[in-house]
Short mmCIF file of C-alpha atoms and ligand atoms in Angstrom, two decimals:
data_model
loop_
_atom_site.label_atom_id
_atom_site.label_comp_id
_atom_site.label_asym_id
_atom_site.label_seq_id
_atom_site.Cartn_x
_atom_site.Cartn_y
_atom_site.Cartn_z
CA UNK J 795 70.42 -104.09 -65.92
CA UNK J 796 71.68 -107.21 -64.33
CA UNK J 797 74.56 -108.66 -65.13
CA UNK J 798 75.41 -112.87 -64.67
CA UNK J 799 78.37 -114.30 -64.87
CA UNK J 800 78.52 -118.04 -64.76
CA UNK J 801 81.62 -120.04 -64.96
CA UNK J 802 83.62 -117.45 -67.19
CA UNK J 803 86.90 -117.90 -68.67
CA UNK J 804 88.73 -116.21 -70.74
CA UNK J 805 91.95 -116.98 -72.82
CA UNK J 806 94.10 -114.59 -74.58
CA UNK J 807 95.81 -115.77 -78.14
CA UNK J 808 94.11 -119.67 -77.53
CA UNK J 809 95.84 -122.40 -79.01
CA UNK J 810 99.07 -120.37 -79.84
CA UNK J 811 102.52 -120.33 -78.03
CA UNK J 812 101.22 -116.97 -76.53
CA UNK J 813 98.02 -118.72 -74.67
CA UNK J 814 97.34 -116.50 -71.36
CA UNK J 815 94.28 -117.80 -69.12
CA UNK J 816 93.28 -114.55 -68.12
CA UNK J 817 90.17 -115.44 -66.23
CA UNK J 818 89.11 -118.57 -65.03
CA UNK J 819 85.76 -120.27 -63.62
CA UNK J 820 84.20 -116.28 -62.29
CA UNK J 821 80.28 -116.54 -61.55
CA UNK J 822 78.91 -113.35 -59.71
CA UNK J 823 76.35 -111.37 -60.10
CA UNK J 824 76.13 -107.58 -60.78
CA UNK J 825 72.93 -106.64 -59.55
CA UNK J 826 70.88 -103.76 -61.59
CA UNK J 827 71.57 -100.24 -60.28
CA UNK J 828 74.27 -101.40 -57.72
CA UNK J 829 77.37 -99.73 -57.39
CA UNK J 830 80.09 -102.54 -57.79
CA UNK J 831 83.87 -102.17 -57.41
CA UNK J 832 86.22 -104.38 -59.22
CA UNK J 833 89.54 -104.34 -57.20
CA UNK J 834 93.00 -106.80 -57.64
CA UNK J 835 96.38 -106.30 -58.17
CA UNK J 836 98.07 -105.64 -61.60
CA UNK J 837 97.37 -108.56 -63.77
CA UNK J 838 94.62 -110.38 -61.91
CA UNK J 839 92.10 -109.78 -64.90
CA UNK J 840 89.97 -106.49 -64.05
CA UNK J 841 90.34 -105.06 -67.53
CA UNK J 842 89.68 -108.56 -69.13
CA UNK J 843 86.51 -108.83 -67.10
CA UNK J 844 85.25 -105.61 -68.05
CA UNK J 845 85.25 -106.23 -71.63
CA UNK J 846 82.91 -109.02 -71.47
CA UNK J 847 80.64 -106.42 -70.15
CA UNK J 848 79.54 -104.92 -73.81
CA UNK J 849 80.94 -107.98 -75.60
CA UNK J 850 84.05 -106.40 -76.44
CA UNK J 851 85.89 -108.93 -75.39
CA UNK J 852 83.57 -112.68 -74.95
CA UNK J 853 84.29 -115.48 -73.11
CA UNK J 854 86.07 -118.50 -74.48
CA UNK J 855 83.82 -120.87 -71.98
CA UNK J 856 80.90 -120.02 -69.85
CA UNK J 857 78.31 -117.44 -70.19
CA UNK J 858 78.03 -113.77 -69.70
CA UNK J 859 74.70 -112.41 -69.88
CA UNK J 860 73.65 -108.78 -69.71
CA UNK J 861 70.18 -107.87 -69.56
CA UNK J 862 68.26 -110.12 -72.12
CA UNK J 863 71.55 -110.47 -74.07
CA UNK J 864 73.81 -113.92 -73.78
CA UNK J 865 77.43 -114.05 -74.70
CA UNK J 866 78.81 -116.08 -76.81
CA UNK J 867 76.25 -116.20 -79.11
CA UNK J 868 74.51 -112.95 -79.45
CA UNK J 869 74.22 -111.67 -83.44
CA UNK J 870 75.37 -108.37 -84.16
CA UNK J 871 72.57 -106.43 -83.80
CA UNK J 872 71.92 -107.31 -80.34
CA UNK J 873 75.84 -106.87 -79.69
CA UNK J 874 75.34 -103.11 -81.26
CA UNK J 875 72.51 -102.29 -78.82
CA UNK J 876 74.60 -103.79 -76.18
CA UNK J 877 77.18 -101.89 -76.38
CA UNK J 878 74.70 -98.37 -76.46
CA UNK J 879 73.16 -100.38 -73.27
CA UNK J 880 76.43 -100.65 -71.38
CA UNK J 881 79.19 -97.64 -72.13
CA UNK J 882 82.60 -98.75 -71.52
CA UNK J 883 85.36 -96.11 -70.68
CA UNK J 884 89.07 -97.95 -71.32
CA UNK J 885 91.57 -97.75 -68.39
CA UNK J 886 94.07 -95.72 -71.23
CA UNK J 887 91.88 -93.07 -73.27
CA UNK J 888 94.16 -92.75 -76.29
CA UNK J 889 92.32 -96.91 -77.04
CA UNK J 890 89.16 -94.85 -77.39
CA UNK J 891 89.61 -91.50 -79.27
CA UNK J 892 90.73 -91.25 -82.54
CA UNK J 893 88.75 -88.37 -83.71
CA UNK J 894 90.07 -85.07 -84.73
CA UNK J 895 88.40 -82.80 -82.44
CA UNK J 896 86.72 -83.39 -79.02
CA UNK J 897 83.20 -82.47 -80.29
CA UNK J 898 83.70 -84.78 -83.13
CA UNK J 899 84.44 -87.58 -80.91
CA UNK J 900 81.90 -86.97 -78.31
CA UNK J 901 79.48 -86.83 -81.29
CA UNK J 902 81.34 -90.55 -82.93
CA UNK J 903 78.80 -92.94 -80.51
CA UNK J 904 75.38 -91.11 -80.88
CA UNK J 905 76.21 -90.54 -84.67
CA UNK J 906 77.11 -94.73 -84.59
CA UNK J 907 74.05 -95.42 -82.61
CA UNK J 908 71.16 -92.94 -84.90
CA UNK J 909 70.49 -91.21 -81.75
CA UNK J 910 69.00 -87.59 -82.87
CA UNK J 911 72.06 -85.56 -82.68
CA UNK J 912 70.30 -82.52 -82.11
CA UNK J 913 69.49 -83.03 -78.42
CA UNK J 914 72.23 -84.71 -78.26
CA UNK J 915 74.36 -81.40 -79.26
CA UNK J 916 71.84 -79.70 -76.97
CA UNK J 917 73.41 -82.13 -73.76
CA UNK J 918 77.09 -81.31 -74.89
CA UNK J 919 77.43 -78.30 -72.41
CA UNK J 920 76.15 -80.19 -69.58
CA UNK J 921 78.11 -83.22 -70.32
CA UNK J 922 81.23 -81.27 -70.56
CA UNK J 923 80.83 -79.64 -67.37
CA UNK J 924 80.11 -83.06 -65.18
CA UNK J 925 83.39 -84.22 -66.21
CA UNK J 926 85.15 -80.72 -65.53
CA UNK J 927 85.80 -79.21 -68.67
CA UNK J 928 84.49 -76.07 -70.38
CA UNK J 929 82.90 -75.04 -74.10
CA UNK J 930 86.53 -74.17 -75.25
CA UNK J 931 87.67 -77.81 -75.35
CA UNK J 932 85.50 -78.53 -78.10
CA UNK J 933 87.65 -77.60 -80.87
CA UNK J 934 90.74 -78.94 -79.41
CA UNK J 935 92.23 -81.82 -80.75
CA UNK J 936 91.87 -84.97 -78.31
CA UNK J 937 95.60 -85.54 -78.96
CA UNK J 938 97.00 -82.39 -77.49
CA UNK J 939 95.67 -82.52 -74.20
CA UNK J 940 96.68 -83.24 -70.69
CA UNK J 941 96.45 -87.18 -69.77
CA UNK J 942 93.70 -86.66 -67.37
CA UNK J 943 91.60 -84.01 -69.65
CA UNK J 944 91.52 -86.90 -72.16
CA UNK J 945 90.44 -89.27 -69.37
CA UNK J 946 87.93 -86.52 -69.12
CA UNK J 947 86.89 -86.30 -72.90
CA UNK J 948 86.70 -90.62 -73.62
CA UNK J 949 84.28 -90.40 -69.56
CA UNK J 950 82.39 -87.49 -71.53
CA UNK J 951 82.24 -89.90 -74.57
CA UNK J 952 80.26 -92.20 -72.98
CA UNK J 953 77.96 -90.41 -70.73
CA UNK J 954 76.81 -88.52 -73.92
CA UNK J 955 75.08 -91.95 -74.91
CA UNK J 956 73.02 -92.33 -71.00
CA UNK J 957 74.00 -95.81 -71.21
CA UNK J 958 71.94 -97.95 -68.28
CA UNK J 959 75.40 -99.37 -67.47
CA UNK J 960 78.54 -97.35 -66.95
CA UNK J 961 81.67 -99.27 -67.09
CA UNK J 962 84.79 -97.51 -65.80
CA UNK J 963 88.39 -98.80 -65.49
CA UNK J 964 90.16 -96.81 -63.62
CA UNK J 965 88.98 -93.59 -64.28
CA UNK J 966 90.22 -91.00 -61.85
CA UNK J 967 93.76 -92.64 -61.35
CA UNK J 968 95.99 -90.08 -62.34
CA UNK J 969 93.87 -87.02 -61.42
CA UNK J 970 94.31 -84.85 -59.39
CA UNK J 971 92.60 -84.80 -55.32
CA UNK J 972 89.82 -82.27 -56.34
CA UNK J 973 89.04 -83.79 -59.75
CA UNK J 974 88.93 -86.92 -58.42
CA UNK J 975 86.88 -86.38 -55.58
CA UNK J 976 84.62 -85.04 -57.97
CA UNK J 977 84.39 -87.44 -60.36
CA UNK J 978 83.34 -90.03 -57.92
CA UNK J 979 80.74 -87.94 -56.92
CA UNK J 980 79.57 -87.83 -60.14
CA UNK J 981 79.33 -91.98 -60.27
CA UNK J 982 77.76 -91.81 -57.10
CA UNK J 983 74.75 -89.14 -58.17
CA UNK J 984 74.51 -91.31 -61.74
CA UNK J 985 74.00 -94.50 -59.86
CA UNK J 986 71.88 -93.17 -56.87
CA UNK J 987 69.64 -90.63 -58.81
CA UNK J 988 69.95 -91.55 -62.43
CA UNK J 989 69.74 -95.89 -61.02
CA UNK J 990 72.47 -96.36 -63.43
CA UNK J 991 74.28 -99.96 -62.50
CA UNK J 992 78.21 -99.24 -62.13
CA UNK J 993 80.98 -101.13 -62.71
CA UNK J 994 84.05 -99.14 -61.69
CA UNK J 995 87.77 -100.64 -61.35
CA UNK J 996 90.16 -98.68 -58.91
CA UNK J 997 93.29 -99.84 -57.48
CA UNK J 998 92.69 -96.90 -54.40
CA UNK J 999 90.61 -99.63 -51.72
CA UNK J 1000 89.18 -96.39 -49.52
CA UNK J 1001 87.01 -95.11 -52.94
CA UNK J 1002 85.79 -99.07 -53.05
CA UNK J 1003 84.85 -98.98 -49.72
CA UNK J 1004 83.20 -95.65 -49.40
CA UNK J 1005 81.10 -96.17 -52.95
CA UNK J 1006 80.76 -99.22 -53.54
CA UNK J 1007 77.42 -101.72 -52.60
CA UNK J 1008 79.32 -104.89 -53.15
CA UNK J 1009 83.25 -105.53 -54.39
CA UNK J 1010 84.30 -108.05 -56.81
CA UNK J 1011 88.21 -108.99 -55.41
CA UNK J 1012 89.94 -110.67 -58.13
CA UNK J 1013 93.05 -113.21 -57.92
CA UNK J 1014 95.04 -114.30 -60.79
CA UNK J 1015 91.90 -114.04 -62.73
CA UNK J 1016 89.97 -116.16 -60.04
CA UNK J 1017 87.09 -114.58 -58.33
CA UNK J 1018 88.88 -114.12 -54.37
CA UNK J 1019 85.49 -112.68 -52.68
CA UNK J 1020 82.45 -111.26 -53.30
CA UNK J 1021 81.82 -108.84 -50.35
CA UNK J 1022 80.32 -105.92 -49.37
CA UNK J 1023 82.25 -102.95 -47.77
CA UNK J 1024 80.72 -103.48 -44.56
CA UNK J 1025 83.03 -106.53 -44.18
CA UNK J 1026 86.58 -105.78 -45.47
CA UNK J 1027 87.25 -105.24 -41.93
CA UNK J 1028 87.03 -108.52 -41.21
CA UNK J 1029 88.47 -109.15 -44.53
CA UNK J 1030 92.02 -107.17 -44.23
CA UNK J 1031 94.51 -110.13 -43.96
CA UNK J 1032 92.81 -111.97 -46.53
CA UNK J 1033 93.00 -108.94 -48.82
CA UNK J 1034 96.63 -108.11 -47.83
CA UNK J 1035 97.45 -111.59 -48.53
CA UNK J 1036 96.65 -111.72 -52.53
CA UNK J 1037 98.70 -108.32 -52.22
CA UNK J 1038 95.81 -105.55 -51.98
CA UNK J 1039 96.23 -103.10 -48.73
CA UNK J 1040 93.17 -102.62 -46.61
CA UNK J 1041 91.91 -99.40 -46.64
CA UNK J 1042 93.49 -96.60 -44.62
CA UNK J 1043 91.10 -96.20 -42.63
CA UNK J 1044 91.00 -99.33 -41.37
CA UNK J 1045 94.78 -99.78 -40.13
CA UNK J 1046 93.96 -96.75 -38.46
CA UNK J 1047 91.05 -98.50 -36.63
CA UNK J 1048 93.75 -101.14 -35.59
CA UNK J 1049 95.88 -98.81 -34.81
CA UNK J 1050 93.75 -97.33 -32.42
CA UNK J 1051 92.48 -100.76 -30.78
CA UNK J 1052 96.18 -101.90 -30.53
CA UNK J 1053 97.61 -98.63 -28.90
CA UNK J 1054 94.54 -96.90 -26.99
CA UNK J 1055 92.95 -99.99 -26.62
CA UNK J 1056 89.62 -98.64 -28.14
CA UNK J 1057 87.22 -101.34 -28.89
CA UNK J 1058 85.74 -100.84 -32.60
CA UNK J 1059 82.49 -102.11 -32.26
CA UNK J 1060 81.10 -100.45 -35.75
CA UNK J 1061 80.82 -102.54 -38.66
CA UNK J 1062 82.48 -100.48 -41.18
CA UNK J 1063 85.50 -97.88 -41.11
CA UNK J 1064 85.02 -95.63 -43.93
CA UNK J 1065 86.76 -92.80 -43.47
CA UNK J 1066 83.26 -90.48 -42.97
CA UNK J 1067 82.18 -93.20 -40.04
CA UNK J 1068 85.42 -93.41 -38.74
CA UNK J 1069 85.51 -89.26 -37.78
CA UNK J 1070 81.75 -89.34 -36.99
CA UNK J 1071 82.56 -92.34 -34.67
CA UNK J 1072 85.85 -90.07 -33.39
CA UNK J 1073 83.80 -86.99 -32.65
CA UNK J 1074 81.04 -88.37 -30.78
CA UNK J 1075 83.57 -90.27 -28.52
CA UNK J 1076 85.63 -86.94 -27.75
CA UNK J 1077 82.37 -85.24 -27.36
CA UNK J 1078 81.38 -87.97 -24.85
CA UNK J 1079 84.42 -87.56 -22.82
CA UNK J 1080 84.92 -84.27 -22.61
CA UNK J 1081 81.15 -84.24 -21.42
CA UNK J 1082 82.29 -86.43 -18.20
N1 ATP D 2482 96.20 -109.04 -75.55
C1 ATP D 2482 96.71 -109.84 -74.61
N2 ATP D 2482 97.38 -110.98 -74.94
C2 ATP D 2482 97.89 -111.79 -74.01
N3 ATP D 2482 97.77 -111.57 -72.68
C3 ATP D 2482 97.13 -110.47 -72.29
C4 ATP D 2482 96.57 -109.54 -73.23
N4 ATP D 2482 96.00 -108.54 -72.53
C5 ATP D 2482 96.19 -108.83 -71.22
N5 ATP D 2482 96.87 -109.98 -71.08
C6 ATP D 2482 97.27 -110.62 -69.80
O1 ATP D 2482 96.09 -110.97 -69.09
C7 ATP D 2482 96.25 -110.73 -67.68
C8 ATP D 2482 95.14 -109.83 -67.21
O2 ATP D 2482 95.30 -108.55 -67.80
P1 ATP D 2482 94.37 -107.32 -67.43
O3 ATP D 2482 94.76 -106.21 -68.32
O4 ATP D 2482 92.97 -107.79 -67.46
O5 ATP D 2482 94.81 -107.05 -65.91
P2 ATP D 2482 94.37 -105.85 -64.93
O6 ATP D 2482 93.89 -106.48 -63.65
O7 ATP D 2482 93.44 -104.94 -65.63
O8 ATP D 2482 95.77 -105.14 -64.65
P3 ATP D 2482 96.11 -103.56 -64.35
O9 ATP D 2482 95.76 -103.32 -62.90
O10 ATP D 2482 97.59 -103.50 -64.59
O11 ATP D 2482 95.33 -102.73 -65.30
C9 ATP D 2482 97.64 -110.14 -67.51
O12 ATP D 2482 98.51 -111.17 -67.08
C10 ATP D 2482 98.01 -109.65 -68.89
O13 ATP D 2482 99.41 -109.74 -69.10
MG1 MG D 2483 93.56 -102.97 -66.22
#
């Protein structure tokens, strides 16, 4: 589903002493079935923009539309389907559960929606296990588990409903290296095999760059760049400037030009090209 932004803002508390211009004047698009990585520092709006996504949050000027839907403006049914259409996991998961056990909750959107909640019991297992938990956490209570297995449970929450749009803020920061890792493998498979459009907010550049088909780099809730990952390279200063570090991999690609004076001809330095590009040199030498 494609998703059009044109000349957005959006301000907190209007009209009151507590007025906050959150976003201001974005238009991008989010292409349908792209993977696209919203990355700024703390307070430069990513949450805020990600709202507008299912109308949870819509804008106080401009437009947002989604698919056939147009915000402001849309009625509530079309806001209802919208928000089965694009499923929205919150960067803090005790804002989204509130049920008293974890099957309860992962049952709360289908049940909300009318989806038959017999194959939707039937997809529970499978669910479960994409996000890393077992069968045995069904019973538990949402409230008395770790921080990231309730990241897990409110991810789990939404996949249940196969939205065509999965919205995620931040949702392998605080997990560990394994569960991470495969997490984003997960949002890579959903988008490449299941063409699910992604919207995914991370504050780690190296996942943006390795996943991502385009990023969205935010400024003090001004659009900064829309780019793909093949040119943050040329991008790092500009990116280090508005107080976001260029990927790792990429200092290390200066680092090698400065100190071995290696000339980086590739156009990106993801990690994965960066060791392929490593190994075939040292192959190629030690073949002299
Ligand atoms: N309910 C609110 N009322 C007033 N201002 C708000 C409200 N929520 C957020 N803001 C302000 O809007 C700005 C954008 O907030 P937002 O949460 O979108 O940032 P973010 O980029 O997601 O930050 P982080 O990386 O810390 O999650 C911030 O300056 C924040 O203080
Ligand atoms: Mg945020």
């Amino acid at each position: 589903m494609e998703i059009v932004f044109e000349d957005v803002d959006y301000i907190y508390q209007p009209n009151t002493p507590l007025e906050h211009v959150a976003l201001q004047g974005l238009s991008f698009t989010i292409p349908s079935e792209f993977f696209t990585a919203i990355v700024g520092r703390t307070g430069s709006g990513k949450s805020t923009l990600l709202q507008q996504l299912n109308g949870l949050l819509q804008p106080t000027s401009g437009t947002v539309t989604v698919g056939d839907t147009r915000l402001p403006g849309a009625k509530s049914k079309p806001l209802k389907e919208l928000r089965r259409r694009v499923g929205l996991v919150f960067q803090y998961p005790e804002h989204q559960l509130f049920e008293e056990t974890v099957k309860q909750e992962l049952l709360f959107g289908p049940k909300n929606f009318g989806l038959d909640l017999g194959q939707v019991e039937a997809k529970l297992p499978q669910v479960l296990q994409d996000v890393g938990l077992d069968e045995s956490f069904l019973e538990r209570s949402p409230f008395t588990l770790s921080g990231g297995q309730m990241k897990r449970v409110a991810l789990a929450s939404v996949l249940i409903l196969d939205s065509e749009v999965l919205v995620l803020d931040e949702p392998t920061a605080g997990l560990d290296p394994v569960g991470k890792k495969q997490l984003l493998q997960l949002f890579r498979y959903l988008n490449e095999e299941k063409g699910k459009t992604v919207v995914l907010v991370t504050h780690n550049m190296e996942d943006a760059m390795a996943n991502a088909d385009q990023l969205v780099v935010l400024n003090d809730g001004c659009i900064d760049s829309v780019t793909s990952p093949k040119h943050l390279i040329e991008k790092r200063d500009q990116l280090e400037a508005i107080g976001l570090a260029a990927p790792e991999s990429i200092k290390f690609v200066d680092y090698m030009q400065q100190t071995l004076g290696v000339n980086w001809n590739e156009d990106e330095a993801t990690v994965d090209t960066v060791s392929q590009a490593l190994i075939k040199r040292i192959k190629a030498g030690a073949n002299k």
